[in-house]
Amino acid sequence: MTAILLASGIGVPMLNAPLISILSTHPPAELRAQVMTALVTANLLAGPLAYAVAGPLFTHWGTGRVLAVTAAGMTVCALPLVSLAARSAQSAPQTRSDGEAMSVSVTEA
């Protein structure tokens, strides 16, 4: 259980920071306030719902199993962000040691 909580404590901020950055910079400027309001509203509504679902699951499955399922679910949810970051890193211009941009071509297999 300690390992699961440690992994979550490390992984959640690493997922939240880029996700919040994407959601606050990619929408058009006139929609950013609505996007962030929707995000905060969804988080505030999901919290009590998570407690309502987790309570009976802790009783039925036990703490370790519920936390393991939660960690697995968070990992699955993080995969699209990891994929996006990998594609972004491949398409980003690379720089030489003197600071000048290099031309990089990426071909898909």
XYZ file of C-alpha atoms in Angstrom:
109
model
C 0.000 0.000 0.000
C 2.876 2.358 0.777
C 4.381 1.800 -2.679
C 1.054 2.558 -4.363
C 0.621 5.773 -2.372
C 4.218 6.790 -3.107
C 3.771 6.161 -6.836
C 0.536 8.138 -6.790
C 2.144 10.989 -4.869
C 4.868 11.215 -7.480
C 2.755 10.489 -10.550
C -0.307 12.658 -9.950
C 1.565 15.988 -9.956
C 3.522 14.878 -13.027
C 0.213 14.266 -14.801
C -1.724 17.248 -13.458
C 0.827 19.952 -14.237
C 1.116 19.239 -17.987
C -2.613 18.580 -18.283
C -3.540 21.876 -16.640
C -0.924 23.632 -18.808
C -2.427 22.161 -21.974
C -5.974 23.020 -20.926
C -5.012 26.586 -20.051
C -2.965 27.357 -23.165
C -4.450 25.440 -26.108
C -8.088 26.605 -26.171
C -8.769 29.935 -27.891
C -8.349 32.892 -25.524
C -12.071 33.617 -25.481
C -12.850 30.065 -24.271
C -10.078 29.608 -21.682
C -12.143 30.841 -18.744
C -14.983 28.458 -19.626
C -12.567 25.531 -20.052
C -10.963 26.135 -16.665
C -14.380 26.631 -15.024
C -15.563 23.332 -16.495
C -12.411 21.599 -15.245
C -12.779 22.930 -11.698
C -16.502 22.095 -11.680
C -15.833 18.529 -12.850
C -13.184 18.098 -10.139
C -15.485 19.437 -7.439
C -18.311 17.132 -8.532
C -16.058 14.083 -8.918
C -14.661 14.306 -5.379
C -17.846 13.406 -3.470
C -18.746 10.834 -6.124
C -15.337 9.186 -5.693
C -15.858 8.967 -1.927
C -19.330 7.463 -2.428
C -17.923 4.798 -4.742
C -14.644 4.158 -2.890
C -16.219 3.641 0.539
C -18.160 0.495 -0.370
C -15.256 -0.740 -2.518
C -12.855 -0.487 0.430
C -15.288 -2.578 2.468
C -15.846 -5.146 -0.277
C -12.388 -5.397 -1.919
C -9.991 -4.094 0.730
C -7.632 -1.145 0.700
C -4.778 -2.631 -1.314
C -6.981 -3.822 -4.152
C -8.872 -0.513 -4.446
C -5.635 1.474 -4.474
C -4.120 -0.874 -7.064
C -7.157 -0.450 -9.338
C -6.979 3.316 -8.842
C -3.275 3.365 -9.727
C -3.919 1.259 -12.824
C -6.749 3.570 -13.888
C -4.553 6.633 -13.454
C -1.833 4.979 -15.516
C -4.264 4.257 -18.341
C -5.502 7.854 -18.213
C -1.920 9.147 -18.405
C -1.047 7.195 -21.557
C -2.599 9.693 -24.022
C -0.616 12.519 -22.397
C 2.602 10.496 -22.593
C 1.882 9.748 -26.250
C 1.272 13.440 -26.936
C 4.526 14.373 -25.197
C 6.476 11.787 -27.196
C 5.065 13.062 -30.501
C 5.779 16.634 -29.465
C 9.382 15.774 -28.577
C 9.893 14.122 -31.967
C 8.565 17.114 -33.881
C 10.332 19.789 -31.802
C 13.331 21.406 -33.484
C 16.574 20.287 -31.917
C 19.389 22.735 -31.218
C 23.130 22.375 -31.536
C 25.487 23.175 -28.714
C 25.948 26.709 -30.137
C 22.187 27.338 -29.885
C 21.345 27.182 -33.594
C 18.379 25.071 -34.680
C 19.022 21.867 -36.564
C 16.785 20.426 -39.231
C 15.194 17.193 -38.098
C 13.084 14.896 -40.209
C 10.907 12.263 -38.598
C 9.692 9.363 -40.668
C 7.080 6.916 -39.533
C 7.698 3.231 -39.983
